[in-house]
Structure formats: C-alpha cells, structure tokens
PDB file of C-alpha atoms in Angstrom:
ATOM      1  CA  MET O   1      18.515  -8.211 -57.570  1.00 74.00           C
ATOM      2  CA  ALA O   2      22.150  -7.997 -58.489  1.00 68.00           C
ATOM      3  CA  THR O   3      21.837 -11.175 -60.537  1.00 78.00           C
ATOM      4  CA  GLY O   4      18.598  -9.357 -62.441  1.00 75.00           C
ATOM      5  CA  SER O   5      16.197 -12.203 -60.969  1.00 84.00           C
ATOM      6  CA  ALA O   6      14.287  -9.267 -58.773  1.00 86.00           C
ATOM      7  CA  PRO O   7      13.066  -5.952 -59.685  1.00 91.00           C
ATOM      8  CA  ILE O   8      14.261  -3.081 -57.808  1.00 91.00           C
ATOM      9  CA  ASN O   9      10.870  -1.435 -56.955  1.00 91.00           C
ATOM     10  CA  ARG O  10       9.613  -4.240 -53.904  1.00 89.00           C
ATOM     11  CA  CYS O  11      10.667  -2.227 -50.825  1.00 83.00           C
ATOM     12  CA  PRO O  12       7.773   0.187 -49.431  1.00 82.00           C
ATOM     13  CA  PRO O  13       9.668   1.275 -46.435  1.00 74.00           C
ATOM     14  CA  GLY O  14      12.445   2.726 -48.680  1.00 78.00           C
ATOM     15  CA  GLY O  15      10.191   3.938 -51.375  1.00 84.00           C
ATOM     16  CA  THR O  16      11.538   6.133 -54.156  1.00 89.00           C
ATOM     17  CA  PRO O  17      14.992   7.299 -52.658  1.00 87.00           C
ATOM     18  CA  VAL O  18      15.712   3.293 -52.108  1.00 87.00           C
ATOM     19  CA  ILE O  19      14.762   2.621 -55.687  1.00 91.00           C
ATOM     20  CA  GLU O  20      16.800   5.202 -57.031  1.00 93.00           C
ATOM     21  CA  GLN O  21      19.591   3.996 -55.143  1.00 91.00           C
ATOM     22  CA  LEU O  22      19.296   0.634 -55.982  1.00 90.00           C
ATOM     23  CA  ALA O  23      19.028   1.877 -59.844  1.00 92.00           C
ATOM     24  CA  ALA O  24      22.108   3.842 -59.598  1.00 93.00           C
ATOM     25  CA  ALA O  25      24.109   0.838 -57.961  1.00 91.00           C
ATOM     26  CA  LEU O  26      23.081  -1.753 -60.792  1.00 90.00           C
ATOM     27  CA  GLY O  27      23.129   0.590 -63.564  1.00 91.00           C
ATOM     28  CA  LEU O  28      19.243   0.268 -63.888  1.00 92.00           C
ATOM     29  CA  ALA O  29      16.517   3.190 -64.769  1.00 93.00           C
ATOM     30  CA  ALA O  30      14.736   3.890 -61.688  1.00 94.00           C
ATOM     31  CA  ILE O  31      11.019   2.317 -61.936  1.00 94.00           C
ATOM     32  CA  PRO O  32       8.050   3.195 -59.766  1.00 94.00           C
ATOM     33  CA  LEU O  33       7.090   1.293 -56.422  1.00 93.00           C
ATOM     34  CA  ASP O  34       5.392  -1.978 -57.170  1.00 92.00           C
ATOM     35  CA  PRO O  35       1.979  -1.518 -55.683  1.00 91.00           C
ATOM     36  CA  GLN O  36       1.478  -4.979 -54.903  1.00 92.00           C
ATOM     37  CA  CYS O  37       4.161  -4.591 -52.598  1.00 88.00           C
ATOM     38  CA  GLY O  38       2.533  -2.037 -50.461  1.00 86.00           C
ATOM     39  CA  GLU O  39       2.699   1.758 -50.457  1.00 86.00           C
ATOM     40  CA  THR O  40       5.327   4.055 -49.066  1.00 84.00           C
ATOM     41  CA  LYS O  41       3.849   5.591 -45.903  1.00 82.00           C
ATOM     42  CA  PRO O  42       5.475   7.375 -42.688  1.00 83.00           C
ATOM     43  CA  LEU O  43       7.310   5.363 -40.091  1.00 85.00           C
ATOM     44  CA  ALA O  44       5.054   3.736 -37.648  1.00 91.00           C
ATOM     45  CA  VAL O  45       5.837   1.621 -34.833  1.00 94.00           C
ATOM     46  CA  ALA O  46       4.142  -1.150 -32.848  1.00 96.00           C
ATOM     47  CA  GLN O  47       2.209  -0.645 -29.555  1.00 97.00           C
ATOM     48  CA  ILE O  48       0.955  -3.491 -27.617  1.00 97.00           C
ATOM     49  CA  ASP O  49      -2.381  -2.693 -25.532  1.00 97.00           C
ATOM     50  CA  PRO O  50      -1.476  -3.744 -21.999  1.00 94.00           C
ATOM     51  CA  ASP O  51      -4.852  -4.304 -21.066  1.00 95.00           C
ATOM     52  CA  ARG O  52      -5.178  -6.950 -24.087  1.00 96.00           C
ATOM     53  CA  CYS O  53      -1.902  -8.356 -23.897  1.00 96.00           C
ATOM     54  CA  ILE O  54      -2.192 -12.332 -23.111  1.00 96.00           C
ATOM     55  CA  GLY O  55       1.592 -12.954 -23.139  1.00 95.00           C
ATOM     56  CA  CYS O  56       1.502 -15.506 -25.628  1.00 95.00           C
ATOM     57  CA  LEU O  57       4.980 -14.617 -27.342  1.00 95.00           C
ATOM     58  CA  LEU O  58       3.798 -14.972 -30.672  1.00 96.00           C
ATOM     59  CA  CYS O  59       4.637 -11.528 -31.474  1.00 96.00           C
ATOM     60  CA  ILE O  60       8.114 -11.887 -29.922  1.00 95.00           C
ATOM     61  CA  ARG O  61       8.858 -14.855 -32.380  1.00 94.00           C
ATOM     62  CA  ALA O  62       7.365 -12.878 -35.299  1.00 95.00           C
ATOM     63  CA  CYS O  63       9.663  -9.752 -34.656  1.00 95.00           C
ATOM     64  CA  PRO O  64      12.634  -9.846 -37.058  1.00 94.00           C
ATOM     65  CA  VAL O  65      14.630  -7.231 -34.748  1.00 94.00           C
ATOM     66  CA  ASP O  66      13.925  -8.273 -31.349  1.00 93.00           C
ATOM     67  CA  ALA O  67      12.066  -5.341 -30.475  1.00 95.00           C
ATOM     68  CA  ILE O  68       9.630  -6.484 -28.393  1.00 96.00           C
ATOM     69  CA  ALA O  69      10.344  -7.932 -24.870  1.00 95.00           C
ATOM     70  CA  GLY O  70       8.143  -9.865 -22.596  1.00 92.00           C
ATOM     71  CA  ALA O  71       7.769 -13.160 -20.928  1.00 91.00           C
ATOM     72  CA  PHE O  72       5.434 -16.241 -21.282  1.00 92.00           C
ATOM     73  CA  LYS O  73       1.773 -15.205 -19.807  1.00 91.00           C
ATOM     74  CA  HIS O  74       3.262 -11.714 -18.625  1.00 92.00           C
ATOM     75  CA  LEU O  75       2.653  -8.199 -20.492  1.00 91.00           C
ATOM     76  CA  HIS O  76       5.066  -7.567 -23.476  1.00 94.00           C
ATOM     77  CA  VAL O  77       6.121  -4.368 -24.741  1.00 95.00           C
ATOM     78  CA  VAL O  78       7.430  -2.872 -27.637  1.00 96.00           C
ATOM     79  CA  ILE O  79      11.102  -0.887 -27.528  1.00 94.00           C
ATOM     80  CA  GLU O  80      10.064   1.756 -29.770  1.00 92.00           C
ATOM     81  CA  ASP O  81      13.829   2.801 -30.687  1.00 90.00           C
ATOM     82  CA  GLN O  82      14.231  -0.694 -31.926  1.00 92.00           C
ATOM     83  CA  CYS O  83      10.961  -1.226 -33.976  1.00 92.00           C
ATOM     84  CA  SER O  84      11.652  -1.327 -37.645  1.00 89.00           C
ATOM     85  CA  GLY O  85       7.563  -0.880 -38.494  1.00 89.00           C
ATOM     86  CA  CYS O  86       7.519  -4.304 -40.204  1.00 88.00           C
ATOM     87  CA  GLU O  87       4.058  -5.240 -38.908  1.00 91.00           C
ATOM     88  CA  LEU O  88       5.461  -8.765 -39.241  1.00 94.00           C
ATOM     89  CA  CYS O  89       4.014  -8.756 -35.092  1.00 96.00           C
ATOM     90  CA  ILE O  90       0.373  -7.919 -36.015  1.00 96.00           C
ATOM     91  CA  ALA O  91      -0.891 -11.012 -37.728  1.00 96.00           C
ATOM     92  CA  PRO O  92       0.220 -13.717 -35.088  1.00 96.00           C
ATOM     93  CA  CYS O  93      -1.301 -11.719 -32.327  1.00 97.00           C
ATOM     94  CA  PRO O  94      -4.383 -14.006 -31.236  1.00 97.00           C
ATOM     95  CA  VAL O  95      -6.093 -11.087 -29.304  1.00 97.00           C
ATOM     96  CA  ASP O  96      -5.460  -8.104 -31.827  1.00 97.00           C
ATOM     97  CA  CYS O  97      -3.660  -6.113 -28.999  1.00 97.00           C
ATOM     98  CA  ILE O  98      -1.121  -4.653 -31.646  1.00 98.00           C
ATOM     99  CA  ALA O  99      -1.353  -1.492 -33.478  1.00 97.00           C
ATOM    100  CA  MET O 100       1.012   0.468 -35.662  1.00 95.00           C
ATOM    101  CA  VAL O 101       1.366   3.987 -34.312  1.00 94.00           C
ATOM    102  CA  THR O 102       3.383   7.249 -35.016  1.00 91.00           C
ATOM    103  CA  PRO O 103       6.695   7.256 -33.220  1.00 90.00           C
ATOM    104  CA  GLN O 104       6.467   9.344 -30.014  1.00 85.00           C
ATOM    105  CA  HIS O 105      10.505   9.233 -29.209  1.00 79.00           C
ATOM    106  CA  ARG O 106      11.747   9.381 -32.764  1.00 77.00           C
ATOM    107  CA  GLY O 107      11.187  11.031 -35.974  1.00 74.00           C
ATOM    108  CA  ASN O 108       8.777   9.914 -38.563  1.00 73.00           C
ATOM    109  CA  GLU O 109      11.286   9.261 -41.302  1.00 76.00           C
ATOM    110  CA  TRP O 110      13.268   5.758 -41.793  1.00 77.00           C
ATOM    111  CA  THR O 111      16.882   6.615 -41.860  1.00 80.00           C
ATOM    112  CA  ALA O 112      20.090   4.801 -43.217  1.00 82.00           C
ATOM    113  CA  GLU O 113      21.139   4.626 -39.620  1.00 87.00           C
ATOM    114  CA  ASP O 114      17.498   3.069 -38.441  1.00 85.00           C
ATOM    115  CA  ALA O 115      18.014   0.538 -41.340  1.00 84.00           C
ATOM    116  CA  GLN O 116      21.723  -0.286 -40.375  1.00 91.00           C
ATOM    117  CA  ARG O 117      20.750  -0.734 -36.791  1.00 90.00           C
ATOM    118  CA  SER O 118      17.869  -3.053 -37.767  1.00 89.00           C
ATOM    119  CA  ARG O 119      19.975  -4.874 -39.868  1.00 90.00           C
ATOM    120  CA  GLU O 120      22.515  -5.671 -37.107  1.00 94.00           C
ATOM    121  CA  ARG O 121      19.845  -6.394 -34.877  1.00 92.00           C
ATOM    122  CA  HIS O 122      18.376  -9.202 -37.103  1.00 92.00           C
ATOM    123  CA  ARG O 123      21.824 -10.239 -37.774  1.00 93.00           C
ATOM    124  CA  ARG O 124      22.547 -10.829 -33.912  1.00 92.00           C
ATOM    125  CA  MET O 125      19.060 -12.491 -33.264  1.00 89.00           C
ATOM    126  CA  LEU O 126      19.694 -14.801 -36.262  1.00 91.00           C
ATOM    127  CA  GLN O 127      23.297 -15.622 -34.860  1.00 91.00           C
ATOM    128  CA  ARG O 128      21.572 -16.232 -31.292  1.00 86.00           C
ATOM    129  CA  GLN O 129      18.884 -18.393 -32.821  1.00 84.00           C
ATOM    130  CA  SER O 130      21.533 -20.446 -34.405  1.00 87.00           C
ATOM    131  CA  THR O 131      23.677 -21.034 -31.544  1.00 84.00           C
ATOM    132  CA  SER O 132      21.054 -21.691 -28.863  1.00 70.00           C
ATOM    133  CA  ASP O 133      17.629 -23.021 -27.887  1.00 56.00           C
ATOM    134  CA  THR O 134      15.253 -20.071 -28.103  1.00 47.00           C
ATOM    135  CA  SER O 135      12.212 -21.907 -27.186  1.00 51.00           C
ATOM    136  CA  ASP O 136      11.967 -20.570 -23.468  1.00 51.00           C
ATOM    137  CA  THR O 137      12.345 -16.750 -23.594  1.00 49.00           C
ATOM    138  CA  SER O 138      11.500 -16.374 -20.104  1.00 50.00           C
ATOM    139  CA  GLU O 139      14.766 -15.979 -19.025  1.00 50.00           C
ATOM    140  CA  ALA O 140      15.725 -12.854 -21.060  1.00 49.00           C
ATOM    141  CA  PRO O 141      18.968 -11.241 -21.240  1.00 52.00           C
ATOM    142  CA  ALA O 142      19.530  -8.699 -18.441  1.00 54.00           C
ATOM    143  CA  PRO O 143      19.937  -5.693 -20.875  1.00 59.00           C
ATOM    144  CA  ARG O 144      16.622  -6.892 -22.208  1.00 58.00           C
ATOM    145  CA  ASN O 145      15.045  -7.139 -18.913  1.00 59.00           C
ATOM    146  CA  ASP O 146      16.007  -3.684 -17.932  1.00 64.00           C
ATOM    147  CA  LEU O 147      14.441  -2.229 -20.958  1.00 61.00           C
ATOM    148  CA  LEU O 148      11.413  -4.258 -19.991  1.00 58.00           C
ATOM    149  CA  ALA O 149      11.348  -2.557 -16.679  1.00 61.00           C
ATOM    150  CA  GLN O 150      11.693   0.727 -18.084  1.00 62.00           C
ATOM    151  CA  ALA O 151       9.117   0.464 -20.448  1.00 59.00           C
ATOM    152  CA  MET O 152       6.813  -1.104 -17.868  1.00 58.00           C
ATOM    153  CA  ALA O 153       7.343   1.768 -15.389  1.00 62.00           C
ATOM    154  CA  SER O 154       6.688   4.537 -18.146  1.00 56.00           C
ATOM    155  CA  ARG O 155       3.401   2.781 -18.783  1.00 55.00           C
ATOM    156  CA  ARG O 156       2.234   2.674 -15.107  1.00 52.00           C
ATOM    157  CA  ARG O 157      -1.151   3.919 -14.494  1.00 48.00           C
ATOM    158  CA  PRO O 158      -1.961   6.165 -11.285  1.00 48.00           C
TER     159      PRO O 158
END
C-alpha cells in the first residue's frame, strides 16, 4: 500500500474506518470496500462442535493467532478472547465442525486493541515456528494446557 501497489480498500474486518485511516495516512482519497474481498460484518469467533471434532490438528495449523488449543485425536477448543474471526480454520476442517458465532465474552466490535493483540500473537507464532519444529503439537506449553483445561471444564455437560 505504501508504494501504491495495492489498494487501501481490501480489509473487510476493518471496513470503512480502516480505509479512512489508511487514506489519511497515505494522503489518498477514501474509497469503498472492494466487494471481491468480502463484506464488513460484526465480529464473530470460531466455535468447534465438541461432538464432531476428531482432533486432526488442521484447524490449529491454519489459525494465524494461535487461538485454538488441542492435541492430536483429542478435542480442540477455540480460545474466544484470542480468536480474530478470520475464518481460516473453517476450510481445512474435514468434518465441518467449526462455525462462526457471536462472541459470548467480549463485544461485537473489532477494536484497535484486538488488532494489536492479534498482530502480537501472530508475530510470536511466526517466531516460534521459525525456531522450533511445530510438527508435534501434542506437548503444548503449560499456559495453553491451562487454557484448554479451563475451556473444556466450561463445556462439560451434566
């Protein structure tokens, strides 16, 4: 964008506010969102159906912000506060057990703080991937295991 090789109207999650910010920063006129890139919609987060999840790891590998926790052949769960709503986890799922839903524990608007946290999680994920072999995710770091345990406890059925 800074070199003029890409238009400023290709970010559906950011919508008009981001287009206007980019236009002001680059000294350009604001233009409508490119409909081929998608449409602006309220924030949604991924939710995995625990009865259908087979623990294949494909959603975990697709998530750019490490918002999905789980182990091979075990239930996976989305950490709602970390999900950016990008929908990249949906297509690789072989059993179609992921749906986008309205967040239960946060607002429906994508904020600058949400964006900053997602960028930081993505940066950390890329850094981790460049320094270690991520093919074995069965040994998740302790904090992630704690989050998984909390998420599973909240989903237990009577």
